[in-house]
Structures are given as C-alpha cells and as structure tokens.
PDB file of C-alpha atoms and ligand atoms in Angstrom:
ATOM      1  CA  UNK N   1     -78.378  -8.151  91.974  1.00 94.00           C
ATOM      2  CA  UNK N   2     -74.824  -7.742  90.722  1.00 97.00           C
ATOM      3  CA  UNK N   3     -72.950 -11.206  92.196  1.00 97.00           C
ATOM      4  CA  UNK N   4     -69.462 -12.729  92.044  1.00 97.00           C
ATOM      5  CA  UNK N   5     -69.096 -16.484  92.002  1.00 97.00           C
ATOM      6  CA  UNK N   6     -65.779 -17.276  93.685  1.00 96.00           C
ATOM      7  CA  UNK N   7     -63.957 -20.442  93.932  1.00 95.00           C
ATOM      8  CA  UNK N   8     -61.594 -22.772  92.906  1.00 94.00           C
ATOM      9  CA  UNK N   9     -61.319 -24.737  89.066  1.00 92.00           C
ATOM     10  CA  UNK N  10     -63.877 -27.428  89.270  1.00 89.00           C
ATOM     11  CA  UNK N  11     -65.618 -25.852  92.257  1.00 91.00           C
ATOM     12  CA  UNK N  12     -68.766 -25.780  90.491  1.00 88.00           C
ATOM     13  CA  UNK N  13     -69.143 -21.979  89.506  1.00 91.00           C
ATOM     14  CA  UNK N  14     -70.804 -22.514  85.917  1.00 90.00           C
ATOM     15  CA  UNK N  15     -72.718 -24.799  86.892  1.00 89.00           C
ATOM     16  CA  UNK N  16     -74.020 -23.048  89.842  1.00 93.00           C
ATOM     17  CA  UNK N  17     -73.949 -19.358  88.000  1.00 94.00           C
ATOM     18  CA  UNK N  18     -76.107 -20.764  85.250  1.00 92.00           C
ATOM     19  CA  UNK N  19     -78.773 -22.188  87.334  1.00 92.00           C
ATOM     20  CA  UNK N  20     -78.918 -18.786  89.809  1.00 93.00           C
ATOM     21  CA  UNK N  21     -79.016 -16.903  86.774  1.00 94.00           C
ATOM     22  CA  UNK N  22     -82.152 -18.716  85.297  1.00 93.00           C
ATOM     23  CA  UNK N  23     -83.668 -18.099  88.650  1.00 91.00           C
ATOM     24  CA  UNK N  24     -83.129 -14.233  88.986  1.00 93.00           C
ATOM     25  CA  UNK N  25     -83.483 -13.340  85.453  1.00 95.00           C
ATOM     26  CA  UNK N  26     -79.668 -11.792  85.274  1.00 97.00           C
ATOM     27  CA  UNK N  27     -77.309 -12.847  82.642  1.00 98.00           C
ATOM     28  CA  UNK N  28     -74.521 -15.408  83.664  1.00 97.00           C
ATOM     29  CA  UNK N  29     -70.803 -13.473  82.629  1.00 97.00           C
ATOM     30  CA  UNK N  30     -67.847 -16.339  82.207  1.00 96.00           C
ATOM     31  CA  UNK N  31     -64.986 -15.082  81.626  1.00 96.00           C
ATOM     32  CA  UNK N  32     -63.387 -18.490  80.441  1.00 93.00           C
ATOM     33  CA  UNK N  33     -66.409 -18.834  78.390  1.00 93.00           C
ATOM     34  CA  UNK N  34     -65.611 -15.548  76.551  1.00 95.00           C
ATOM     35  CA  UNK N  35     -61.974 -16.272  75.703  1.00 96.00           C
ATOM     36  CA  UNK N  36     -63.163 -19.631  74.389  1.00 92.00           C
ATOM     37  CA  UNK N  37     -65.815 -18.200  72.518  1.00 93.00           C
ATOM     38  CA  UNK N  38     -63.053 -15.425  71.198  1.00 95.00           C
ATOM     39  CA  UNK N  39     -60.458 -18.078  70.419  1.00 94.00           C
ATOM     40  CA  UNK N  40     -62.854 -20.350  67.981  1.00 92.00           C
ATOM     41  CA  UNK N  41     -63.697 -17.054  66.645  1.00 96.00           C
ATOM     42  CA  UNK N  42     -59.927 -16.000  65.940  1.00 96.00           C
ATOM     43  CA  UNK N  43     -59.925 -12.653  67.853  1.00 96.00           C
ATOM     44  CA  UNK N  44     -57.830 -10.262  68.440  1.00 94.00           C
ATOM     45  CA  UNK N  45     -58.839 -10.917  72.662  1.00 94.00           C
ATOM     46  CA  UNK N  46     -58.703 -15.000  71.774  1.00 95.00           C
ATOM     47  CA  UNK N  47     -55.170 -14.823  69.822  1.00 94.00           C
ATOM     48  CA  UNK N  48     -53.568 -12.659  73.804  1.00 93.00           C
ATOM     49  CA  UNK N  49     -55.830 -15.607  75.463  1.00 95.00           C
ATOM     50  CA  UNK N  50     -54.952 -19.121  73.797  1.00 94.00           C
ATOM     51  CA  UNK N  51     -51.585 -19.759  75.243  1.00 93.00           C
ATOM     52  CA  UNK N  52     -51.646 -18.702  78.975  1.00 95.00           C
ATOM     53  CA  UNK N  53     -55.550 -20.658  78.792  1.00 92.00           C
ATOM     54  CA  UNK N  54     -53.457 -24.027  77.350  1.00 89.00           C
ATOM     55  CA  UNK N  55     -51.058 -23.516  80.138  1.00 87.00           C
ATOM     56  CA  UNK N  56     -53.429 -23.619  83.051  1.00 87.00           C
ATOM     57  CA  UNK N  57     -51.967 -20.231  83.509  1.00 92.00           C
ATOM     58  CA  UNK N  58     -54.309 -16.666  84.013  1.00 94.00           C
ATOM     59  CA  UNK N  59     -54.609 -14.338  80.966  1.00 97.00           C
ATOM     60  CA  UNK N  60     -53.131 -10.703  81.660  1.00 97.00           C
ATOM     61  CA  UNK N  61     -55.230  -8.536  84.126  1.00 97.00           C
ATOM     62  CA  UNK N  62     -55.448  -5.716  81.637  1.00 96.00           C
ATOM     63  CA  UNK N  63     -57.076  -8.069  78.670  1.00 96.00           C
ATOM     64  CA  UNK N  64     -60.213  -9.274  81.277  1.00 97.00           C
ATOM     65  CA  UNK N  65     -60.072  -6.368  82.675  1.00 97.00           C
ATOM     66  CA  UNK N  66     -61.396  -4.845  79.152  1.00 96.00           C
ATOM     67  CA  UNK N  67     -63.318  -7.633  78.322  1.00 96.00           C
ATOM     68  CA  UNK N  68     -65.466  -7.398  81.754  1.00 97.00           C
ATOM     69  CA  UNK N  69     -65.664  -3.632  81.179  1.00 97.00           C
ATOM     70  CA  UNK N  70     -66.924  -3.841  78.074  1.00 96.00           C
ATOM     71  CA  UNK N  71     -69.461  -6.873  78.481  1.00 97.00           C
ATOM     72  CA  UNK N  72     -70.766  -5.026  82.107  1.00 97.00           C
ATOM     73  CA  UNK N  73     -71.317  -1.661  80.240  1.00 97.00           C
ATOM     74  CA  UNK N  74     -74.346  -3.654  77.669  1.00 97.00           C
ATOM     75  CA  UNK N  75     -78.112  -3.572  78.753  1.00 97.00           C
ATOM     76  CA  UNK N  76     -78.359  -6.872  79.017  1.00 97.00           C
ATOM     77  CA  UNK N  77     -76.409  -6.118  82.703  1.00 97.00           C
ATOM     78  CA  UNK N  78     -78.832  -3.211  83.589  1.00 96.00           C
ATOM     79  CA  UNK N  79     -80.827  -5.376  86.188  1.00 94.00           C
ATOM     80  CA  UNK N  80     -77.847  -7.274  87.195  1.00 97.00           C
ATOM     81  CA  UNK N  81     -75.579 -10.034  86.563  1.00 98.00           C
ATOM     82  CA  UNK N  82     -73.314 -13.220  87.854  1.00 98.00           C
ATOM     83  CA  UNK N  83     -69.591 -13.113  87.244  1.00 98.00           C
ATOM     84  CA  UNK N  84     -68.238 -16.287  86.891  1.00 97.00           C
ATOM     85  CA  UNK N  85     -64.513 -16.455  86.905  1.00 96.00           C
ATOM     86  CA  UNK N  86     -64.029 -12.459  87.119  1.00 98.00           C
ATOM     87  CA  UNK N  87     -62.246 -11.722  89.163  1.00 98.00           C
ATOM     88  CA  UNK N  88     -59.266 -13.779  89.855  1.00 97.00           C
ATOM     89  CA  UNK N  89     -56.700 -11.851  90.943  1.00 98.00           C
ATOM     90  CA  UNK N  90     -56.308  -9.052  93.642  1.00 98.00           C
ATOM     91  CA  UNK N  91     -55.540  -6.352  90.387  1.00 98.00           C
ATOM     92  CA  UNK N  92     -59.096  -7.824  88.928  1.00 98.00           C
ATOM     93  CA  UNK N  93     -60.591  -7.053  91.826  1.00 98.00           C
ATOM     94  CA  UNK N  94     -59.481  -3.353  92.543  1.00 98.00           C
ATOM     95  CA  UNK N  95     -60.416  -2.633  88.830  1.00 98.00           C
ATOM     96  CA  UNK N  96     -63.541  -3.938  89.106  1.00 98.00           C
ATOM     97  CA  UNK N  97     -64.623  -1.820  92.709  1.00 97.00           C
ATOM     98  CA  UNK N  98     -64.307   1.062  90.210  1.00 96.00           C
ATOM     99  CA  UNK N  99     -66.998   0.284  87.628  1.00 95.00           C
ATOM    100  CA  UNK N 100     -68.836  -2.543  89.223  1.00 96.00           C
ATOM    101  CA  UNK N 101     -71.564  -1.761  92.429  1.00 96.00           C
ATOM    102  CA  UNK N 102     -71.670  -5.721  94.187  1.00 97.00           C
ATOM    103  CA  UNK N 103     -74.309  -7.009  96.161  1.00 96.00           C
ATOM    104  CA  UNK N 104     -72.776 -10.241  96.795  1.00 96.00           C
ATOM    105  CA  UNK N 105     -70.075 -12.657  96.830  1.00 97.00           C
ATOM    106  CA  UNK N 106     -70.442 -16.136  96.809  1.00 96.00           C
ATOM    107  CA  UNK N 107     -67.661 -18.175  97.860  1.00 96.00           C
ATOM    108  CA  UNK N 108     -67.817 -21.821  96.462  1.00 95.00           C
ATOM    109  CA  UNK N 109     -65.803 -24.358  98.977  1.00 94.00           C
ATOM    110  CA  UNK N 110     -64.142 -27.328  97.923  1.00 93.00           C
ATOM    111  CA  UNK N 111     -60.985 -29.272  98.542  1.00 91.00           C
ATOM    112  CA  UNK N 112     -58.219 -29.747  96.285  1.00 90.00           C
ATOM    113  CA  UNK N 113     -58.402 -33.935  95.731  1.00 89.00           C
ATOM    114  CA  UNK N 114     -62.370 -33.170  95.444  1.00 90.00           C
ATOM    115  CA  UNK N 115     -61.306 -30.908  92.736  1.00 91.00           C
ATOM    116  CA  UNK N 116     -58.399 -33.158  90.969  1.00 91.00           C
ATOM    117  CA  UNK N 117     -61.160 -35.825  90.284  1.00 90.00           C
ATOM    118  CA  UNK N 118     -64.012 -33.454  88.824  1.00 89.00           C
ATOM    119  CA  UNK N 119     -61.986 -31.717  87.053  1.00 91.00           C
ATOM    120  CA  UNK N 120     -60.099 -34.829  85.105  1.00 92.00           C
ATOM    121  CA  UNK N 121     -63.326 -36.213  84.901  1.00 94.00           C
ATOM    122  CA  UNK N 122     -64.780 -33.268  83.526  1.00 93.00           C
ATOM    123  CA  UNK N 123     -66.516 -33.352  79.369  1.00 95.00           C
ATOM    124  CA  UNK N 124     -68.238 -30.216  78.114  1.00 94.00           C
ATOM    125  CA  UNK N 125     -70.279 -29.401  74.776  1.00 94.00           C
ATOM    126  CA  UNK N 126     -67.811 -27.682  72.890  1.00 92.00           C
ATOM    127  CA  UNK N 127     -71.265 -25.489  71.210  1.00 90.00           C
ATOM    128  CA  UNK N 128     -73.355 -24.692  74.413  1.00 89.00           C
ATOM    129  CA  UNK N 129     -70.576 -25.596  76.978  1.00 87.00           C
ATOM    130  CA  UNK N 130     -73.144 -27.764  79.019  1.00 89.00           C
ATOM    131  CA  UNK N 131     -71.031 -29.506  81.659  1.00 88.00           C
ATOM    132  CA  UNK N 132     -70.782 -33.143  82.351  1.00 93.00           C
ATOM    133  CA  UNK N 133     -69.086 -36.057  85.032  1.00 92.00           C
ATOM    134  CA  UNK N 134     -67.557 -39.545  83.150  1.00 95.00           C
ATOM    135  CA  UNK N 135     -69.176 -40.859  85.935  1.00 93.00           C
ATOM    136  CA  UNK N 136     -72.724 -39.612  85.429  1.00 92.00           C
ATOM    137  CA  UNK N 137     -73.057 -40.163  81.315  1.00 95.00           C
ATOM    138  CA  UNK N 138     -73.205 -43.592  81.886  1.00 94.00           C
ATOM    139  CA  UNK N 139     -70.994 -44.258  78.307  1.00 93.00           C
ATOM    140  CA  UNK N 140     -73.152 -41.525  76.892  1.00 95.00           C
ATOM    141  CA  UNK N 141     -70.731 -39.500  74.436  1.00 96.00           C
ATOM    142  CA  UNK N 142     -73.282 -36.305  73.061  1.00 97.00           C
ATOM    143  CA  UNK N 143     -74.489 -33.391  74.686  1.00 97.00           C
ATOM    144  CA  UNK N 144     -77.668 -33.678  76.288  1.00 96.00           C
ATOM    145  CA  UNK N 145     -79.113 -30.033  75.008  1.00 95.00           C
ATOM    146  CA  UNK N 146     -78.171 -29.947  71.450  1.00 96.00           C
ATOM    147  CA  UNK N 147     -76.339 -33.864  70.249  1.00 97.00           C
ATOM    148  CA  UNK N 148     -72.903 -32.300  70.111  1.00 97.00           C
ATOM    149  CA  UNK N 149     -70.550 -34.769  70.780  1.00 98.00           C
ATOM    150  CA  UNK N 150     -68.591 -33.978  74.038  1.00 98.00           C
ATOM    151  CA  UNK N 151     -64.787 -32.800  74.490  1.00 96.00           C
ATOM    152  CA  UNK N 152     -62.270 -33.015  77.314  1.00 94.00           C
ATOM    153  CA  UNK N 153     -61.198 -29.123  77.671  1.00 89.00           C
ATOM    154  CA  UNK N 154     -57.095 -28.957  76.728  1.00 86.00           C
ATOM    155  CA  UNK N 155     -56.837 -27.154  80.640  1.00 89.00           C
ATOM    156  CA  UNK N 156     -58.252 -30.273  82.169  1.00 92.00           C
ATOM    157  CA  UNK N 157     -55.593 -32.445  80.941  1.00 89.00           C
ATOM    158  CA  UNK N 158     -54.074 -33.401  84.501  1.00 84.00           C
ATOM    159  CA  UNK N 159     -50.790 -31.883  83.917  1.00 84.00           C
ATOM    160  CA  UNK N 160     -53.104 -28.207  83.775  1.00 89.00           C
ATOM    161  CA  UNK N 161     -55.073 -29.040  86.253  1.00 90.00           C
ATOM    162  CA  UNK N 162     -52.756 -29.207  89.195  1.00 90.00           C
ATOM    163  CA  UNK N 163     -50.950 -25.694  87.712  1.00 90.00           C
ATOM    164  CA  UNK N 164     -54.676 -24.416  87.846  1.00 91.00           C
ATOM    165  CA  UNK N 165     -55.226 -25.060  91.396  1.00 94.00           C
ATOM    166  CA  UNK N 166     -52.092 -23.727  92.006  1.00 94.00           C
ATOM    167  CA  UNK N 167     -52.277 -20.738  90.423  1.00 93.00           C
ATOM    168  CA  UNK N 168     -55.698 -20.353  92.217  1.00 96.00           C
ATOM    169  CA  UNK N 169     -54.142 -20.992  95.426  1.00 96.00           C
ATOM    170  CA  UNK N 170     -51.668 -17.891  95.087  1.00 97.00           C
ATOM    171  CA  UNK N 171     -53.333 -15.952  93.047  1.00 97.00           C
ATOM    172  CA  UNK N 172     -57.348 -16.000  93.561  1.00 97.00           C
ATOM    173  CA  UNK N 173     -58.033 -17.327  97.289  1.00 97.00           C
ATOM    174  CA  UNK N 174     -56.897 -14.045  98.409  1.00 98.00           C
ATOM    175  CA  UNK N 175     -59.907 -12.591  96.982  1.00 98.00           C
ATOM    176  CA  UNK N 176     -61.802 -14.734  99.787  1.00 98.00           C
ATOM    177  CA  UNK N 177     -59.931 -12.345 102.769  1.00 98.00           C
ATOM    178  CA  UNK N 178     -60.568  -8.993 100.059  1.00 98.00           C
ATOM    179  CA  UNK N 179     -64.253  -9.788  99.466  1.00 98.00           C
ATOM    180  CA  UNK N 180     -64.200 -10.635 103.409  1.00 97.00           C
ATOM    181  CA  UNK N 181     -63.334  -7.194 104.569  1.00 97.00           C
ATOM    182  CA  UNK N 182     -65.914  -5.910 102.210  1.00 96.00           C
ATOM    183  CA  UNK N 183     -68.728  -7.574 103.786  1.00 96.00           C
ATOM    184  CA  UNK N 184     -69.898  -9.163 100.971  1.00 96.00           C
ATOM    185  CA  UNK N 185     -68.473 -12.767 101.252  1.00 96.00           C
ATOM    186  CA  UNK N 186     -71.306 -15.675 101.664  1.00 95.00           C
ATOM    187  CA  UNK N 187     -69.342 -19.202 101.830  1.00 95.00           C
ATOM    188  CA  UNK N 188     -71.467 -22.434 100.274  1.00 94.00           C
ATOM    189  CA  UNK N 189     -69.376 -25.910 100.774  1.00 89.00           C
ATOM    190  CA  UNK N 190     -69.286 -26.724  97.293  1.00 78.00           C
ATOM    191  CA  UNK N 191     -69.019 -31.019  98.269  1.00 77.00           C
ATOM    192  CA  UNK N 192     -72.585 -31.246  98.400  1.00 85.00           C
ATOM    193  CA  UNK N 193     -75.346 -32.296  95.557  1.00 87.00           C
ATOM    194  CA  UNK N 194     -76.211 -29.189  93.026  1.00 85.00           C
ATOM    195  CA  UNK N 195     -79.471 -29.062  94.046  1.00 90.00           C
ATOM    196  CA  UNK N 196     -78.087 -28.416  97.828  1.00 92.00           C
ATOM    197  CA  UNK N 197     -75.610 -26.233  96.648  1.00 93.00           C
ATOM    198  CA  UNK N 198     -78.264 -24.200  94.908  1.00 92.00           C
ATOM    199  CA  UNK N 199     -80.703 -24.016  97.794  1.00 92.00           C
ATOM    200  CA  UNK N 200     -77.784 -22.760  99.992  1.00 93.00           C
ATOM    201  CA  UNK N 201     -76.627 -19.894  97.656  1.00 94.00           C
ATOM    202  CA  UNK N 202     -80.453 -18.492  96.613  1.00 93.00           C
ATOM    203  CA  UNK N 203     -80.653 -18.380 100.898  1.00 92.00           C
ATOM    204  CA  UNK N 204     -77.383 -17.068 101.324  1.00 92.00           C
ATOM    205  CA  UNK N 205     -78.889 -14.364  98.553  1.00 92.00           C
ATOM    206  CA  UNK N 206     -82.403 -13.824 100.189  1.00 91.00           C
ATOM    207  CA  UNK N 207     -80.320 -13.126 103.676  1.00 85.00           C
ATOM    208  CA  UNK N 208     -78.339 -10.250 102.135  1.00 81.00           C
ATOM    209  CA  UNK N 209     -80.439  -8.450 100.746  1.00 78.00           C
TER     210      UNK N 209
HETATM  211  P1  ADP U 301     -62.148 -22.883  85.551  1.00 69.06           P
HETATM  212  O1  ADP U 301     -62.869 -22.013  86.554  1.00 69.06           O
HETATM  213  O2  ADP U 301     -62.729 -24.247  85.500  1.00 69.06           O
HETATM  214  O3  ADP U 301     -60.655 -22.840  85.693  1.00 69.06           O
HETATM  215  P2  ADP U 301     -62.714 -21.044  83.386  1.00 69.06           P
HETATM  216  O4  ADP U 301     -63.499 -21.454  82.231  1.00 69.06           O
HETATM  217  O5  ADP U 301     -63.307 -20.051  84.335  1.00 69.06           O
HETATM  218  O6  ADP U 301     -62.350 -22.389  84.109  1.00 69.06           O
HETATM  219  O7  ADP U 301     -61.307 -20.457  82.918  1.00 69.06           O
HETATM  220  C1  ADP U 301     -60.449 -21.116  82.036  1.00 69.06           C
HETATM  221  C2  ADP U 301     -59.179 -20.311  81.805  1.00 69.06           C
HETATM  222  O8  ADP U 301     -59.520 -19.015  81.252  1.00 69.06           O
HETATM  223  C3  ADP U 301     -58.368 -19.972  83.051  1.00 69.06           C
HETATM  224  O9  ADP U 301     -57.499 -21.020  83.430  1.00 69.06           O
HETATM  225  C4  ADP U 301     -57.603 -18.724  82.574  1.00 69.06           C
HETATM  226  O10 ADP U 301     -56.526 -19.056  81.735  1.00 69.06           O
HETATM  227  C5  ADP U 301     -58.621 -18.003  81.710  1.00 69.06           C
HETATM  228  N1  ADP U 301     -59.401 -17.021  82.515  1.00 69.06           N
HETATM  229  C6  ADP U 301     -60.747 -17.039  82.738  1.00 69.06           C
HETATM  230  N2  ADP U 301     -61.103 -16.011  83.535  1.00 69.06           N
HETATM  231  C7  ADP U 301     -59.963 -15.333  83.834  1.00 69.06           C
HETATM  232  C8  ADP U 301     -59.656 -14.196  84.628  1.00 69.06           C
HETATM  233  N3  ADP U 301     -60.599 -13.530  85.303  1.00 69.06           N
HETATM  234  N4  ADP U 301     -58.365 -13.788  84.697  1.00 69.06           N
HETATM  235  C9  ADP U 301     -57.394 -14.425  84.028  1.00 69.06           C
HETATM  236  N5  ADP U 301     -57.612 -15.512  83.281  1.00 69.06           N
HETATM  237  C10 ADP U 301     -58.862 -15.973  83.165  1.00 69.06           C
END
C-alpha cells in the first residue's frame, strides 16, 4: 500500500509510520528525517535545508519535491511505502499525484496545546531518531535502542514550535480538504494511547482496501 501520514508537528506521525511500517513490511519515508540525515552528512540537499529547518519554517517545494522523487523511484518502494511528512504543502501535493499512485491517507488529529506540550517535551536519539516524552524516561538520559544519549531537536525549542504549528495551520491542513475530495482521507484522533492510535489506523487500512 502506498500511504500518507498527515498531521500536525508532534501529532505522532513517526511514531505511528514506524510502527505501521513494521506491520506491512513497507519502508517508512520521513522527509525531516532525510534533511537531518543530509545535514550531519554536509549535503548539497542538507546545506538548501538547515536554515528554513532551524526556523520552524518549510524547506522549498522544489528541494522535497526531488528528494521524494528520487527516494520513491528505489526498489525498496516497489511494494509500497509510508510518507511521513511529504507532503506539506498544496504544491507537494499536486507534484506528488503525478508520480505517486495512493491508497490512503491517514489524517492524525490533535489539538494545538496537546501539541505545544509534546512537542517541548519531546528528546530523540540523535543516531536512530527513536522518540521519547520527559515525562515517560523517568530521569533516564540514553536511548533505549542503541545508549545514545538523547537531544532536544533545535525546531522544538518553544520559540519554533509555535512558528511550526503555524506554518502547519496555513500551509499543510489544507491538504486535509485536498486529500478529502480525493477520497482517500481516513481521520485517527491522535489524543489517544499509541497502541489505540495504532489499532485505529491498521482498521482504518483494512476498511479501504
Ligand atoms: P515535525 O513533523 O515534527 O515537524 P519533521 O521531522 O517531519 O518534524 O520535519 C522537520 C522539519 O523538516 C520541518 O519543520 C521542515 O523544515 C522540514 N521538512 C520536512 N518535511 C518537509 C516537507 N515535506 N516540506 C517542507 N519542509 C519539510
């Protein structure tokens, strides 16, 4: 199945995308995971991506627009995939009707002061990018998969993070309406436990297929 994961910053979508795409055997495709991945690396992609990422703000359509392109065009995609993050903009979107075939969309749904919190709160492996809550690690300060000790993203400083949802607000939630039209939009409320969440989207899935 070739799915988008849709929502807002902190709405869950990694998490989510990464545990759907252990389940269906299709490779998980983050686009913020790419440009982070390309800016440690020094490319040419992470050098156009670093300073509209450390703004909160999105990177130019035409840059993910390639990147996508390029990463949907390997074998690894044959079978299918998850987009996570991609796409974010109306522009994104268009492009991606012209080379992509979707199945689904999944619409994560959360509210904005839900979002503030998980998002400030937020510590990731800065190696496997393993995602984790303050208020679950219980003063633990590693990553749980590989011992890396954890780091607060720059873009969920709280200054980004309310540019983030608002640049989500104006720019992506349109996508909700597009993807609407299209028939292809399942809504999950994103407020409930991951495990819940899960269960919803894999029968949200099963019921459009
Ligand atoms: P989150 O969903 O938590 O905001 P991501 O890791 O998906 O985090 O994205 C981090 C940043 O990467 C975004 O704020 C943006 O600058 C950039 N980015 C990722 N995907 C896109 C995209 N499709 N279009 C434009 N910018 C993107």
């Amino acid at each position: 199945m070739n799915l988008i994961f849709l929502g807002p910053p902190g709405a869950g979508k990694g998490t989510q995308a990464a545990a759907v795409s252990g389940d269906l055997k299709v490779p998980h495709i983050s686009t913020g995971d790419m440009f982070r991945k390309a800016i440690s690396e020094g490319t040419p992609t992470g050098l156009k991506a670093k300073s509209f990422m450390d703004a909160g703000q999105l990177v130019p359509d035409d840059v993910v627009i390639a990147l996508v392109k390029e990463r949907l065009a390997m074998d690894d995609c044959r079978n299918g995939y998850i987009l996570d993050g991609f796409p974010r903009t109306v522009e994104q979107a268009e492009a991606l009707s012209a080379f992509a075939d979707l199945d689904a969309v999944i619409n994560l749904d959360v509210d904005d002061e839900v979002l503030v919190n998980r998002l400030s709160g937020r510590r990731v492996c800065p190696v496997c990018g393993a995602p984790y809550h303050v208020s679950r690690l219980n003063g633990e300060t590693a990553c749980k998969v590989d011992g890396t000790p954890l780091i607060q993203r720059d873009d969920d400083k709280p200054e980004t993070v309310l540019s983030r949802l608002n640049v989500y607000h104006e720019k992506t939630a349109p996508l909700i309406d597009f993807y609407q039209k299209a028939k292809l939009l399942h809504s999950v409320g994103g407020d409930l436990s991951l495990e819940e969440i899960s269960e919803a989207i894999l029968k949200a899935l099963e019921a459009s297929k």
